[in-house]
PDB file of C-alpha atoms in Angstrom:
ATOM      1  CA  MET A  22    -231.830 157.017 -73.321  1.00  0.00           C
ATOM      2  CA  ASP A  23    -231.228 155.353 -76.669  1.00  0.00           C
ATOM      3  CA  ASP A  24    -230.898 158.739 -78.382  1.00  0.00           C
ATOM      4  CA  PHE A  25    -228.400 159.876 -75.732  1.00  0.00           C
ATOM      5  CA  ARG A  26    -226.247 156.776 -76.237  1.00  0.00           C
ATOM      6  CA  HIS A  27    -226.329 157.252 -79.989  1.00  0.00           C
ATOM      7  CA  ARG A  28    -225.223 160.906 -79.684  1.00  0.00           C
ATOM      8  CA  LYS A  29    -222.386 159.943 -77.311  1.00  0.00           C
ATOM      9  CA  HIS A  30    -221.243 157.204 -79.663  1.00  0.00           C
ATOM     10  CA  MET A  31    -221.244 159.578 -82.630  1.00  0.00           C
ATOM     11  CA  GLU A  32    -219.286 162.141 -80.584  1.00  0.00           C
ATOM     12  CA  TRP A  33    -216.767 159.429 -79.630  1.00  0.00           C
ATOM     13  CA  LYS A  34    -216.353 158.404 -83.281  1.00  0.00           C
ATOM     14  CA  GLN A  35    -215.842 162.028 -84.377  1.00  0.00           C
ATOM     15  CA  ASN A  36    -213.289 162.649 -81.606  1.00  0.00           C
ATOM     16  CA  ARG A  37    -211.422 159.505 -82.603  1.00  0.00           C
ATOM     17  CA  LYS A  38    -211.303 160.620 -86.231  1.00  0.00           C
ATOM     18  CA  ASP A  39    -210.253 164.169 -85.292  1.00  0.00           C
ATOM     19  CA  ILE A  40    -207.473 162.939 -82.995  1.00  0.00           C
ATOM     20  CA  TYR A  41    -206.038 160.557 -85.574  1.00  0.00           C
ATOM     21  CA  GLU A  42    -206.138 163.189 -88.333  1.00  0.00           C
ATOM     22  CA  PHE A  43    -204.512 165.726 -86.016  1.00  0.00           C
ATOM     23  CA  ILE A  44    -201.721 163.258 -85.210  1.00  0.00           C
ATOM     24  CA  LEU A  45    -201.144 162.624 -88.919  1.00  0.00           C
ATOM     25  CA  LYS A  46    -200.945 166.335 -89.777  1.00  0.00           C
ATOM     26  CA  TYR A  47    -198.827 167.223 -86.748  1.00  0.00           C
ATOM     27  CA  THR A  48    -196.406 164.380 -87.442  1.00  0.00           C
ATOM     28  CA  GLU A  49    -196.003 165.454 -91.047  1.00  0.00           C
ATOM     29  CA  ALA A  50    -195.311 169.068 -90.042  1.00  0.00           C
ATOM     30  CA  HIS A  51    -193.102 168.410 -86.989  1.00  0.00           C
ATOM     31  CA  LYS A  52    -191.539 165.019 -87.800  1.00  0.00           C
ATOM     32  CA  SER A  53    -192.702 163.696 -84.419  1.00  0.00           C
ATOM     33  CA  THR A  54    -196.012 162.793 -82.840  1.00  0.00           C
ATOM     34  CA  PRO A  55    -197.744 165.430 -80.714  1.00  0.00           C
ATOM     35  CA  PRO A  56    -197.786 165.293 -76.927  1.00  0.00           C
ATOM     36  CA  THR A  57    -201.134 164.448 -75.384  1.00  0.00           C
ATOM     37  CA  ARG A  58    -201.434 167.985 -73.973  1.00  0.00           C
ATOM     38  CA  ILE A  59    -201.180 169.544 -77.465  1.00  0.00           C
ATOM     39  CA  ILE A  60    -203.854 167.210 -78.839  1.00  0.00           C
ATOM     40  CA  SER A  61    -206.092 168.035 -75.891  1.00  0.00           C
ATOM     41  CA  ASP A  62    -205.579 171.788 -76.178  1.00  0.00           C
ATOM     42  CA  GLU A  63    -205.907 172.004 -79.957  1.00  0.00           C
ATOM     43  CA  LEU A  64    -209.011 169.822 -80.217  1.00  0.00           C
ATOM     44  CA  GLU A  65    -210.561 170.963 -76.932  1.00  0.00           C
ATOM     45  CA  ILE A  66    -210.909 167.379 -75.736  1.00  0.00           C
ATOM     46  CA  SER A  67    -210.020 166.345 -72.185  1.00  0.00           C
ATOM     47  CA  MET A  68    -206.613 164.784 -71.535  1.00  0.00           C
ATOM     48  CA  THR A  69    -208.364 161.698 -70.189  1.00  0.00           C
ATOM     49  CA  ALA A  70    -210.346 161.271 -73.406  1.00  0.00           C
ATOM     50  CA  VAL A  71    -207.234 161.738 -75.549  1.00  0.00           C
ATOM     51  CA  GLN A  72    -205.341 159.150 -73.481  1.00  0.00           C
ATOM     52  CA  ARG A  73    -208.259 156.738 -73.778  1.00  0.00           C
ATOM     53  CA  HIS A  74    -208.303 157.139 -77.561  1.00  0.00           C
ATOM     54  CA  LEU A  75    -204.523 156.628 -77.753  1.00  0.00           C
ATOM     55  CA  ARG A  76    -204.845 153.380 -75.787  1.00  0.00           C
ATOM     56  CA  GLN A  77    -207.591 152.287 -78.181  1.00  0.00           C
ATOM     57  CA  PHE A  78    -205.387 153.198 -81.174  1.00  0.00           C
ATOM     58  CA  GLU A  79    -202.695 150.964 -79.662  1.00  0.00           C
ATOM     59  CA  GLU A  80    -205.158 148.090 -79.216  1.00  0.00           C
ATOM     60  CA  ASP A  81    -206.284 148.581 -82.822  1.00  0.00           C
ATOM     61  CA  GLY A  82    -202.682 148.442 -84.060  1.00  0.00           C
ATOM     62  CA  LEU A  83    -202.574 152.057 -85.271  1.00  0.00           C
ATOM     63  CA  ILE A  84    -199.854 153.269 -82.891  1.00  0.00           C
ATOM     64  CA  ALA A  85    -197.081 151.743 -80.791  1.00  0.00           C
ATOM     65  CA  PHE A  86    -195.920 153.128 -77.445  1.00  0.00           C
ATOM     66  CA  ASN A  87    -192.233 153.338 -76.521  1.00  0.00           C
ATOM     67  CA  GLY A  88    -190.696 153.989 -73.116  1.00  0.00           C
ATOM     68  CA  CYS A  89    -192.538 154.317 -69.838  1.00  0.00           C
ATOM     69  CA  GLY A  90    -193.868 156.853 -67.395  1.00  0.00           C
ATOM     70  CA  SER A  91    -193.602 160.518 -68.289  1.00  0.00           C
ATOM     71  CA  HIS A  92    -191.072 159.702 -71.026  1.00  0.00           C
ATOM     72  CA  ARG A  93    -193.486 157.456 -72.903  1.00  0.00           C
ATOM     73  CA  THR A  94    -193.772 158.289 -76.582  1.00  0.00           C
ATOM     74  CA  TYR A  95    -195.679 156.730 -79.436  1.00  0.00           C
ATOM     75  CA  GLU A  96    -195.383 156.367 -83.163  1.00  0.00           C
ATOM     76  CA  LEU A  97    -197.843 155.751 -85.949  1.00  0.00           C
ATOM     77  CA  ILE A  98    -197.749 152.282 -87.444  1.00  0.00           C
ATOM     78  CA  GLY A  99    -197.922 151.893 -91.186  1.00  0.00           C
ATOM     79  CA  VAL A 100    -197.189 155.548 -91.916  1.00  0.00           C
ATOM     80  CA  LYS A 101    -194.032 156.231 -93.892  1.00  0.00           C
ATOM     81  CA  LYS A 102    -191.474 158.256 -92.002  1.00  0.00           C
ATOM     82  CA  HIS A 103    -189.939 161.243 -93.737  1.00  0.00           C
ATOM     83  CA  LYS A 104    -186.218 161.211 -94.371  1.00  0.00           C
ATOM     84  CA  THR A 105    -184.310 164.266 -93.272  1.00  0.00           C
ATOM     85  CA  VAL A 106    -181.616 165.349 -95.679  1.00  0.00           C
TER      86      VAL A 106
END
């Protein structure tokens, strides 16, 4: 059981890293953060897992949510926003 828990923890850590890096790259390319569905589809991670990681990013102070319900968006904290000319 210990080995199983270790593997799951390592998978969780890798997913967390992959999600955050994907958000960074997507935001740079599109000037907005990606919808949860795009993260899920691109990384082949369940929507539930992506949402859980986003909530954890919020608790860790890495992102901030805006709005509510289906119109809820988020932004990265501490990442410089690009100016559009």
